[in-house]
Amino acid sequence: MAVWSIGVAVYFVAVTYRTSLGVAGLDAAERFHINASALSTFSILQLLVYAGMQIPVGLMVDRLGAKKVLTLGVVLYTLGQFGFALSASYPTALGSRALLGCGDAMTFISVLRLGSHWFPARRGPMIAQVAALVGMAGNLVSTIVLARLLHTFGWTPTFAYSAAGGIVVLVVLLLFLKNHPEGFAPPPVPSGHTGAGFRRQIVDAWREPGTRLGMWVHFTTQFPAMVFLLLWGLPFLVEAQGLSRGTAGELLTLVVLANMAVGLVYGQVIARHHAARMPLALGTAGVTALMWAIVLSWPTDHVPMGLLIVLSVVLGACGPASMIGFDFARPANPPERQGTASGIVNMGGFIASMTTLLAVGVLLDATDANYRIALASIFVLEAVGVSQILRLRRSAAQRERERLVVSRIEAVHVPA
């Protein structure tokens, strides 16, 4: 637990940096004199780098181990956060967010790999949910602490001082983190370090229906909350709903708190009842779409506060639901391919988030800041994701049953 917690601390700081723009979106628009489309480019570029790095990072984790990858990730995201603090121009700030996204991309898959080495397989769902829960605590730091510091001290001091967190976790990581317990080294990856070996690793992971199903579950369930927390939640609540920044920040905090609570519940349920994975994933996606439909079709300009509270709680379930994607990919792949499969899964939600962030920004500029029309783009991506989940669920379930039967046969020992 102590060793794994170091990796989780690295991920905690990464999420704090990743979501820091969510409370500074209006300040960034004023500082760099940009419109909604240009503002959304910050998060889009960051997520584009993040998503594009997932498969390379998965391969790196499988071959180099979690410690080396986490070390590189901390260095990159700390430099990105510090550069963002000092940025005086829009292009410089974009470059800093891209660097931050590259470092951030190396954290979560490494933490999942650490969990698979330091805990038994049956605890996999719970360990993954707890890691995500701690990451959401980093989001909580952004919505509460960074928002207040930004209001009190301004842009440069707030982001510069926050970069010190990366230095602290880097020192602890280098001193104390180990890839695996003594005597429990994972089997070496047989394909070597050739380009053909890398391609074979990716192809083998992608061919598993469980990997693709996991990616589409992550795609469908993560992005509604990610888009809300990462950039457009605060402007929607302030500009479209007429709330103060303080009240809007409290609703963003509620999303994070709901995420943490639901994550514990989902982890326990899935660990005890594996068949609950699909109902929880589809149920969360359906309720999320329903709540957005109610909010965006409300007959008056301002939605009642009670409804916004319910929406925030429902969005809090999106993060835990997205973690179910890893629970489909994990049993579908052998240990030496876990990092690559996790990278493919993790790519899904961030591609959806990136696409929606761009769509909302473009539609806001095209419709004179009509949030009803802009946020309706959420339904398009949810429909695409759900259709793919329904298409793959039977083949993934059949393949998982076949692997389970094979593993049981191989576990039978015939006495001499």
CSV table of C-alpha atoms in Angstrom, one decimal:
chain,number,residue,atom,x,y,z
A,1,MET,CA,0.0,0.0,0.0
A,2,ALA,CA,2.8,2.4,0.8
A,3,VAL,CA,4.6,1.9,-2.5
A,4,TRP,CA,1.4,2.0,-4.5
A,5,SER,CA,0.4,5.2,-2.7
A,6,ILE,CA,3.5,7.0,-4.1
A,7,GLY,CA,2.3,6.3,-7.6
A,8,VAL,CA,-1.2,7.5,-6.7
A,9,ALA,CA,0.3,10.7,-5.3
A,10,VAL,CA,2.0,11.3,-8.6
A,11,TYR,CA,-1.4,10.8,-10.3
A,12,PHE,CA,-3.0,13.1,-7.8
A,13,VAL,CA,-0.7,16.0,-8.7
A,14,ALA,CA,-1.2,15.3,-12.4
A,15,VAL,CA,-5.0,15.6,-12.1
A,16,THR,CA,-4.6,18.9,-10.1
A,17,TYR,CA,-2.6,20.3,-13.0
A,18,ARG,CA,-4.8,18.9,-15.6
A,19,THR,CA,-8.0,20.4,-14.2
A,20,SER,CA,-6.5,23.7,-13.1
A,21,LEU,CA,-7.7,25.4,-16.2
A,22,GLY,CA,-11.3,24.4,-15.3
A,23,VAL,CA,-11.4,27.2,-12.7
A,24,ALA,CA,-9.2,29.6,-14.7
A,25,GLY,CA,-11.0,29.5,-18.0
A,26,LEU,CA,-12.5,33.0,-17.8
A,27,ASP,CA,-9.2,34.3,-16.4
A,28,ALA,CA,-7.4,32.7,-19.3
A,29,ALA,CA,-9.8,34.3,-21.9
A,30,GLU,CA,-9.1,37.7,-20.4
A,31,ARG,CA,-5.3,37.2,-20.0
A,32,PHE,CA,-4.7,36.0,-23.5
A,33,HIS,CA,-7.6,38.0,-25.2
A,34,ILE,CA,-9.1,34.9,-26.8
A,35,ASN,CA,-12.7,33.7,-27.7
A,36,ALA,CA,-14.4,30.5,-26.8
A,37,SER,CA,-12.9,28.4,-29.7
A,38,ALA,CA,-9.4,29.5,-28.8
A,39,LEU,CA,-10.1,28.9,-25.1
A,40,SER,CA,-11.2,25.3,-25.9
A,41,THR,CA,-8.0,24.8,-27.8
A,42,PHE,CA,-6.1,24.7,-24.5
A,43,SER,CA,-7.9,21.7,-23.3
A,44,ILE,CA,-8.2,20.1,-26.7
A,45,LEU,CA,-4.5,20.3,-27.3
A,46,GLN,CA,-3.8,18.9,-23.8
A,47,LEU,CA,-6.2,16.0,-24.4
A,48,LEU,CA,-4.9,15.4,-27.9
A,49,VAL,CA,-1.4,14.9,-26.6
A,50,TYR,CA,-2.8,12.8,-23.7
A,51,ALA,CA,-4.8,10.6,-26.0
A,52,GLY,CA,-2.0,10.3,-28.6
A,53,MET,CA,0.4,9.2,-25.9
A,54,GLN,CA,-1.7,6.4,-24.4
A,55,ILE,CA,-0.5,3.5,-26.6
A,56,PRO,CA,3.2,4.6,-26.6
A,57,VAL,CA,3.0,5.0,-22.8
A,58,GLY,CA,1.4,1.5,-22.5
A,59,LEU,CA,4.3,0.0,-24.5
A,60,MET,CA,6.8,2.0,-22.3
A,61,VAL,CA,5.2,0.7,-19.1
A,62,ASP,CA,5.3,-2.9,-20.3
A,63,ARG,CA,9.0,-2.7,-21.2
A,64,LEU,CA,10.6,-0.1,-18.9
A,65,GLY,CA,8.5,-0.5,-15.8
A,66,ALA,CA,6.3,2.0,-13.9
A,67,LYS,CA,9.0,3.9,-12.0
A,68,LYS,CA,10.9,5.2,-15.1
A,69,VAL,CA,7.7,6.2,-16.9
A,70,LEU,CA,6.3,8.0,-13.8
A,71,THR,CA,9.6,9.8,-13.3
A,72,LEU,CA,9.6,11.1,-16.9
A,73,GLY,CA,5.9,12.1,-16.5
A,74,VAL,CA,6.5,14.1,-13.3
A,75,VAL,CA,9.4,16.0,-14.9
A,76,LEU,CA,7.3,16.9,-18.0
A,77,TYR,CA,4.1,17.9,-16.2
A,78,THR,CA,5.9,20.0,-13.6
A,79,LEU,CA,7.8,21.9,-16.4
A,80,GLY,CA,4.4,22.4,-18.2
A,81,GLN,CA,2.7,23.8,-15.1
A,82,PHE,CA,5.6,26.2,-14.4
A,83,GLY,CA,5.7,27.3,-18.0
A,84,PHE,CA,2.0,28.0,-18.0
A,85,ALA,CA,2.5,30.2,-15.0
A,86,LEU,CA,5.0,32.3,-16.8
A,87,SER,CA,3.3,32.4,-20.2
A,88,ALA,CA,2.5,35.9,-21.4
A,89,SER,CA,1.3,34.9,-24.9
A,90,TYR,CA,-1.3,32.4,-26.2
A,91,PRO,CA,1.2,30.3,-28.2
A,92,THR,CA,3.5,29.9,-25.2
A,93,ALA,CA,0.6,28.9,-23.0
A,94,LEU,CA,-0.5,26.3,-25.6
A,95,GLY,CA,3.0,24.8,-25.7
A,96,SER,CA,3.0,24.6,-21.9
A,97,ARG,CA,-0.3,22.8,-21.8
A,98,ALA,CA,0.9,20.3,-24.4
A,99,LEU,CA,3.9,19.6,-22.3
A,100,LEU,CA,1.7,19.1,-19.3
A,101,GLY,CA,-0.6,16.8,-21.2
A,102,CYS,CA,2.4,14.7,-22.2
A,103,GLY,CA,3.5,14.2,-18.6
A,104,ASP,CA,0.0,13.6,-17.4
A,105,ALA,CA,-0.4,10.9,-20.0
A,106,MET,CA,2.3,8.8,-18.3
A,107,THR,CA,0.7,8.6,-14.9
A,108,PHE,CA,-2.6,6.7,-14.7
A,109,ILE,CA,-1.5,3.7,-16.8
A,110,SER,CA,1.7,3.4,-14.6
A,111,VAL,CA,-0.5,3.5,-11.5
A,112,LEU,CA,-2.7,0.7,-12.9
A,113,ARG,CA,0.5,-1.3,-13.6
A,114,LEU,CA,1.7,-0.8,-10.0
A,115,GLY,CA,-1.6,-1.9,-8.7
A,116,SER,CA,-1.5,-5.2,-10.7
A,117,HIS,CA,2.0,-5.9,-9.3
A,118,TRP,CA,1.4,-5.1,-5.6
A,119,PHE,CA,-2.2,-6.4,-5.1
A,120,PRO,CA,-3.9,-9.7,-6.0
A,121,ALA,CA,-6.0,-9.7,-9.2
A,122,ARG,CA,-9.3,-10.0,-7.4
A,123,ARG,CA,-8.7,-6.5,-6.0
A,124,GLY,CA,-8.1,-5.0,-9.4
A,125,PRO,CA,-11.5,-3.2,-9.8
A,126,MET,CA,-11.4,-1.7,-6.3
A,127,ILE,CA,-7.7,-0.6,-6.6
A,128,ALA,CA,-8.5,1.1,-10.0
A,129,GLN,CA,-11.5,2.9,-8.5
A,130,VAL,CA,-9.5,4.1,-5.5
A,131,ALA,CA,-6.8,5.4,-7.7
A,132,ALA,CA,-9.4,7.3,-9.7
A,133,LEU,CA,-10.9,8.5,-6.5
A,134,VAL,CA,-7.6,10.0,-5.3
A,135,GLY,CA,-7.2,11.6,-8.7
A,136,MET,CA,-10.6,13.2,-8.3
A,137,ALA,CA,-9.3,14.6,-5.0
A,138,GLY,CA,-6.8,16.4,-7.1
A,139,ASN,CA,-9.7,17.9,-9.0
A,140,LEU,CA,-11.1,19.0,-5.7
A,141,VAL,CA,-7.9,20.9,-5.0
A,142,SER,CA,-8.3,22.7,-8.3
A,143,THR,CA,-12.0,23.6,-7.7
A,144,ILE,CA,-11.5,24.8,-4.1
A,145,VAL,CA,-7.8,25.7,-3.4
A,146,LEU,CA,-6.6,26.9,-6.8
A,147,ALA,CA,-9.7,28.9,-7.4
A,148,ARG,CA,-9.2,30.8,-4.2
A,149,LEU,CA,-5.5,31.3,-4.7
A,150,LEU,CA,-6.2,32.5,-8.2
A,151,HIS,CA,-8.6,35.1,-6.9
A,152,THR,CA,-6.3,36.2,-4.1
A,153,PHE,CA,-2.8,36.1,-5.7
A,154,GLY,CA,-3.3,36.2,-9.4
A,155,TRP,CA,-2.2,34.0,-12.3
A,156,THR,CA,1.6,33.7,-12.1
A,157,PRO,CA,2.0,33.1,-8.4
A,158,THR,CA,-0.8,30.6,-8.2
A,159,PHE,CA,0.4,28.4,-11.1
A,160,ALA,CA,4.1,28.8,-10.2
A,161,TYR,CA,3.6,27.8,-6.5
A,162,SER,CA,1.4,24.8,-7.5
A,163,ALA,CA,4.3,23.5,-9.6
A,164,ALA,CA,6.2,22.8,-6.3
A,165,GLY,CA,3.9,19.8,-5.8
A,166,GLY,CA,5.6,18.1,-8.8
A,167,ILE,CA,9.0,18.6,-7.3
A,168,VAL,CA,8.0,17.0,-4.0
A,169,VAL,CA,6.5,13.9,-5.5
A,170,LEU,CA,9.5,13.5,-7.8
A,171,VAL,CA,11.9,13.3,-4.8
A,172,VAL,CA,9.6,10.8,-3.0
A,173,LEU,CA,9.2,8.7,-6.2
A,174,LEU,CA,13.0,8.5,-6.8
A,175,LEU,CA,13.7,7.5,-3.3
A,176,PHE,CA,11.0,5.0,-2.4
A,177,LEU,CA,9.0,3.6,-5.3
A,178,LYS,CA,9.6,0.0,-6.6
A,179,ASN,CA,8.1,-1.6,-9.7
A,180,HIS,CA,7.2,-4.8,-7.9
A,181,PRO,CA,7.8,-6.8,-4.7
A,182,GLU,CA,11.0,-8.8,-4.4
A,183,GLY,CA,10.8,-12.1,-6.2
A,184,PHE,CA,7.6,-11.1,-8.2
A,185,ALA,CA,9.1,-9.7,-11.3
A,186,PRO,CA,6.6,-9.9,-14.3
A,187,PRO,CA,7.5,-12.1,-17.2
A,188,PRO,CA,9.6,-10.3,-19.9
A,189,VAL,CA,7.8,-9.1,-23.0
A,190,PRO,CA,8.8,-11.7,-25.6
A,191,SER,CA,8.7,-9.5,-28.7
A,192,GLY,CA,11.8,-7.4,-27.9
A,193,HIS,CA,12.3,-3.7,-28.7
A,194,THR,CA,11.8,-3.9,-32.5
A,195,GLY,CA,9.2,-1.9,-34.4
A,196,ALA,CA,7.5,-5.2,-35.5
A,197,GLY,CA,7.4,-6.3,-31.8
A,198,PHE,CA,5.6,-3.0,-30.9
A,199,ARG,CA,3.1,-3.4,-33.7
A,200,ARG,CA,2.4,-7.0,-32.7
A,201,GLN,CA,1.8,-6.0,-29.1
A,202,ILE,CA,-0.7,-3.3,-30.2
A,203,VAL,CA,-2.4,-5.5,-32.7
A,204,ASP,CA,-2.8,-8.4,-30.2
A,205,ALA,CA,-4.3,-6.1,-27.6
A,206,TRP,CA,-6.7,-4.5,-30.1
A,207,ARG,CA,-7.9,-7.9,-31.5
A,208,GLU,CA,-9.3,-8.8,-28.1
A,209,PRO,CA,-13.0,-7.8,-28.0
A,210,GLY,CA,-12.7,-7.0,-24.3
A,211,THR,CA,-10.0,-4.3,-25.1
A,212,ARG,CA,-12.3,-2.6,-27.7
A,213,LEU,CA,-15.3,-2.9,-25.5
A,214,GLY,CA,-13.4,-1.3,-22.6
A,215,MET,CA,-12.3,1.5,-24.9
A,216,TRP,CA,-15.9,2.3,-25.9
A,217,VAL,CA,-17.2,2.1,-22.3
A,218,HIS,CA,-14.5,4.6,-21.4
A,219,PHE,CA,-15.4,6.7,-24.4
A,220,THR,CA,-19.1,6.8,-23.6
A,221,THR,CA,-19.1,7.4,-19.9
A,222,GLN,CA,-16.1,9.7,-19.1
A,223,PHE,CA,-16.5,12.7,-21.4
A,224,PRO,CA,-19.7,14.3,-20.1
A,225,ALA,CA,-18.1,15.0,-16.7
A,226,MET,CA,-14.7,15.6,-18.1
A,227,VAL,CA,-16.0,18.4,-20.4
A,228,PHE,CA,-17.9,19.9,-17.5
A,229,LEU,CA,-15.0,19.9,-15.1
A,230,LEU,CA,-12.2,20.6,-17.5
A,231,LEU,CA,-13.5,23.7,-19.1
A,232,TRP,CA,-17.2,24.4,-19.9
A,233,GLY,CA,-18.9,23.8,-16.5
A,234,LEU,CA,-17.9,27.1,-15.0
A,235,PRO,CA,-18.8,29.2,-18.0
A,236,PHE,CA,-22.1,27.4,-18.4
A,237,LEU,CA,-23.1,27.9,-14.8
A,238,VAL,CA,-22.0,31.5,-14.7
A,239,GLU,CA,-22.9,32.8,-18.1
A,240,ALA,CA,-25.9,30.7,-19.0
A,241,GLN,CA,-27.4,30.0,-15.6
A,242,GLY,CA,-26.5,33.4,-13.9
A,243,LEU,CA,-24.8,31.9,-10.9
A,244,SER,CA,-21.9,33.5,-9.1
A,245,ARG,CA,-18.5,32.0,-9.4
A,246,GLY,CA,-18.7,30.9,-5.8
A,247,THR,CA,-21.9,28.9,-6.3
A,248,ALA,CA,-20.6,27.5,-9.6
A,249,GLY,CA,-17.5,26.4,-7.9
A,250,GLU,CA,-19.6,24.6,-5.2
A,251,LEU,CA,-21.4,22.7,-7.9
A,252,LEU,CA,-18.1,21.6,-9.5
A,253,THR,CA,-17.0,20.5,-6.1
A,254,LEU,CA,-20.2,18.5,-5.7
A,255,VAL,CA,-19.3,16.7,-9.0
A,256,VAL,CA,-16.0,15.7,-7.6
A,257,LEU,CA,-17.4,14.6,-4.2
A,258,ALA,CA,-20.1,12.5,-5.9
A,259,ASN,CA,-17.4,11.0,-8.1
A,260,MET,CA,-15.4,9.9,-5.0
A,261,ALA,CA,-18.4,8.4,-3.3
A,262,VAL,CA,-19.8,6.6,-6.3
A,263,GLY,CA,-16.3,5.3,-7.1
A,264,LEU,CA,-16.2,3.4,-3.8
A,265,VAL,CA,-19.6,1.9,-4.4
A,266,TYR,CA,-18.9,0.8,-8.0
A,267,GLY,CA,-15.6,-0.7,-7.0
A,268,GLN,CA,-17.1,-2.8,-4.3
A,269,VAL,CA,-20.1,-3.9,-6.5
A,270,ILE,CA,-17.9,-4.9,-9.4
A,271,ALA,CA,-15.4,-6.8,-7.2
A,272,ARG,CA,-18.2,-8.9,-5.8
A,273,HIS,CA,-20.5,-9.1,-8.8
A,274,HIS,CA,-18.6,-9.2,-12.1
A,275,ALA,CA,-21.8,-9.3,-14.1
A,276,ALA,CA,-22.7,-5.8,-12.8
A,277,ARG,CA,-20.1,-4.2,-15.1
A,278,MET,CA,-22.4,-3.7,-18.2
A,279,PRO,CA,-25.6,-2.6,-16.3
A,280,LEU,CA,-23.6,0.0,-14.4
A,281,ALA,CA,-21.9,1.3,-17.5
A,282,LEU,CA,-25.0,1.5,-19.7
A,283,GLY,CA,-27.1,2.7,-16.8
A,284,THR,CA,-24.7,5.6,-16.0
A,285,ALA,CA,-24.6,6.6,-19.7
A,286,GLY,CA,-28.4,6.6,-19.9
A,287,VAL,CA,-29.1,8.6,-16.8
A,288,THR,CA,-26.4,11.1,-17.8
A,289,ALA,CA,-28.0,11.6,-21.2
A,290,LEU,CA,-31.5,11.9,-19.5
A,291,MET,CA,-30.3,14.6,-17.1
A,292,TRP,CA,-28.6,16.7,-19.8
A,293,ALA,CA,-31.8,16.4,-21.9
A,294,ILE,CA,-33.9,17.7,-19.0
A,295,VAL,CA,-31.5,20.6,-18.3
A,296,LEU,CA,-31.0,21.7,-21.9
A,297,SER,CA,-34.7,21.5,-22.7
A,298,TRP,CA,-35.9,23.4,-19.6
A,299,PRO,CA,-38.6,25.9,-20.7
A,300,THR,CA,-37.0,28.9,-18.9
A,301,ASP,CA,-33.6,30.4,-19.3
A,302,HIS,CA,-32.4,29.5,-15.8
A,303,VAL,CA,-32.7,25.9,-14.6
A,304,PRO,CA,-33.8,25.4,-10.9
A,305,MET,CA,-30.9,24.9,-8.5
A,306,GLY,CA,-32.3,21.5,-7.4
A,307,LEU,CA,-32.0,20.2,-11.0
A,308,LEU,CA,-28.4,21.5,-11.3
A,309,ILE,CA,-27.5,19.7,-8.1
A,310,VAL,CA,-29.0,16.5,-9.4
A,311,LEU,CA,-27.1,17.0,-12.7
A,312,SER,CA,-23.8,17.5,-10.7
A,313,VAL,CA,-24.4,14.3,-8.7
A,314,VAL,CA,-25.1,12.3,-11.9
A,315,LEU,CA,-22.0,13.7,-13.6
A,316,GLY,CA,-20.1,12.5,-10.5
A,317,ALA,CA,-20.9,8.9,-11.5
A,318,CYS,CA,-19.3,9.3,-15.0
A,319,GLY,CA,-15.7,8.9,-13.8
A,320,PRO,CA,-16.3,5.6,-11.9
A,321,ALA,CA,-18.3,4.3,-14.8
A,322,SER,CA,-15.4,5.0,-17.1
A,323,MET,CA,-13.2,2.9,-14.9
A,324,ILE,CA,-15.3,-0.2,-15.8
A,325,GLY,CA,-13.7,-0.1,-19.2
A,326,PHE,CA,-10.4,-1.3,-17.6
A,327,ASP,CA,-12.3,-4.2,-16.0
A,328,PHE,CA,-13.3,-5.4,-19.5
A,329,ALA,CA,-9.7,-5.1,-20.9
A,330,ARG,CA,-7.9,-6.6,-17.8
A,331,PRO,CA,-9.1,-10.2,-18.1
A,332,ALA,CA,-8.9,-10.1,-21.9
A,333,ASN,CA,-5.1,-9.6,-21.9
A,334,PRO,CA,-2.1,-11.5,-20.4
A,335,PRO,CA,0.1,-9.6,-17.8
A,336,GLU,CA,2.8,-8.6,-20.3
A,337,ARG,CA,0.2,-6.8,-22.4
A,338,GLN,CA,-1.7,-5.0,-19.6
A,339,GLY,CA,-0.1,-1.6,-20.1
A,340,THR,CA,-0.8,-1.6,-23.8
A,341,ALA,CA,-4.4,-2.6,-23.4
A,342,SER,CA,-4.9,0.0,-20.6
A,343,GLY,CA,-3.5,2.6,-23.0
A,344,ILE,CA,-6.0,1.7,-25.7
A,345,VAL,CA,-8.9,1.9,-23.2
A,346,ASN,CA,-7.7,5.1,-21.6
A,347,MET,CA,-7.5,6.7,-25.1
A,348,GLY,CA,-11.3,6.4,-25.6
A,349,GLY,CA,-12.6,8.8,-23.0
A,350,PHE,CA,-10.1,11.5,-23.9
A,351,ILE,CA,-10.8,11.3,-27.6
A,352,ALA,CA,-14.5,11.8,-26.8
A,353,SER,CA,-13.6,14.7,-24.4
A,354,MET,CA,-11.4,16.4,-26.9
A,355,THR,CA,-14.0,16.1,-29.6
A,356,THR,CA,-16.7,17.5,-27.4
A,357,LEU,CA,-14.6,20.4,-26.1
A,358,LEU,CA,-13.9,21.5,-29.7
A,359,ALA,CA,-17.6,21.1,-30.7
A,360,VAL,CA,-18.8,23.1,-27.8
A,361,GLY,CA,-16.3,25.9,-28.4
A,362,VAL,CA,-17.1,26.1,-32.2
A,363,LEU,CA,-20.9,26.0,-31.6
A,364,LEU,CA,-20.7,28.7,-28.9
A,365,ASP,CA,-19.0,31.0,-31.3
A,366,ALA,CA,-21.3,30.1,-34.2
A,367,THR,CA,-24.6,30.5,-32.1
A,368,ASP,CA,-23.7,33.6,-30.1
A,369,ALA,CA,-23.0,31.7,-26.9
A,370,ASN,CA,-26.1,29.5,-27.0
A,371,TYR,CA,-25.2,26.8,-24.5
A,372,ARG,CA,-28.3,24.7,-25.2
A,373,ILE,CA,-27.2,24.1,-28.8
A,374,ALA,CA,-23.5,23.8,-28.0
A,375,LEU,CA,-23.9,21.2,-25.2
A,376,ALA,CA,-26.3,19.2,-27.2
A,377,SER,CA,-23.2,17.8,-29.0
A,378,ILE,CA,-22.9,15.5,-26.0
A,379,PHE,CA,-25.8,13.4,-27.2
A,380,VAL,CA,-24.1,12.6,-30.6
A,381,LEU,CA,-21.0,11.1,-29.0
A,382,GLU,CA,-23.0,9.2,-26.4
A,383,ALA,CA,-25.1,7.6,-29.2
A,384,VAL,CA,-22.0,6.5,-31.1
A,385,GLY,CA,-20.5,5.0,-27.9
A,386,VAL,CA,-23.6,3.1,-26.8
A,387,SER,CA,-24.0,1.6,-30.3
A,388,GLN,CA,-20.5,0.3,-30.2
A,389,ILE,CA,-20.9,-1.1,-26.7
A,390,LEU,CA,-24.0,-3.0,-27.7
A,391,ARG,CA,-22.2,-4.3,-30.8
A,392,LEU,CA,-19.2,-5.7,-28.9
A,393,ARG,CA,-20.7,-6.9,-25.6
A,394,ARG,CA,-21.6,-10.4,-26.8
A,395,SER,CA,-18.3,-11.2,-28.4
A,396,ALA,CA,-16.4,-9.8,-25.5
A,397,ALA,CA,-18.4,-11.9,-23.0
A,398,GLN,CA,-17.9,-15.1,-25.0
A,399,ARG,CA,-14.2,-14.5,-25.3
A,400,GLU,CA,-13.9,-13.8,-21.6
A,401,ARG,CA,-15.7,-17.1,-20.8
A,402,GLU,CA,-13.3,-19.0,-23.2
A,403,ARG,CA,-10.3,-17.5,-21.4
A,404,LEU,CA,-11.7,-18.4,-18.0
A,405,VAL,CA,-12.2,-22.0,-19.1
A,406,VAL,CA,-8.7,-22.2,-20.4
A,407,SER,CA,-7.2,-20.8,-17.3
A,408,ARG,CA,-9.1,-23.3,-15.1
A,409,ILE,CA,-7.9,-26.2,-17.3
A,410,GLU,CA,-4.3,-25.0,-17.1
A,411,ALA,CA,-4.6,-24.7,-13.3
A,412,VAL,CA,-5.4,-28.4,-12.9
A,413,HIS,CA,-2.4,-30.5,-11.9
A,414,VAL,CA,-2.4,-34.2,-12.7
A,415,PRO,CA,-0.4,-36.2,-10.1
A,416,ALA,CA,2.5,-38.3,-11.4
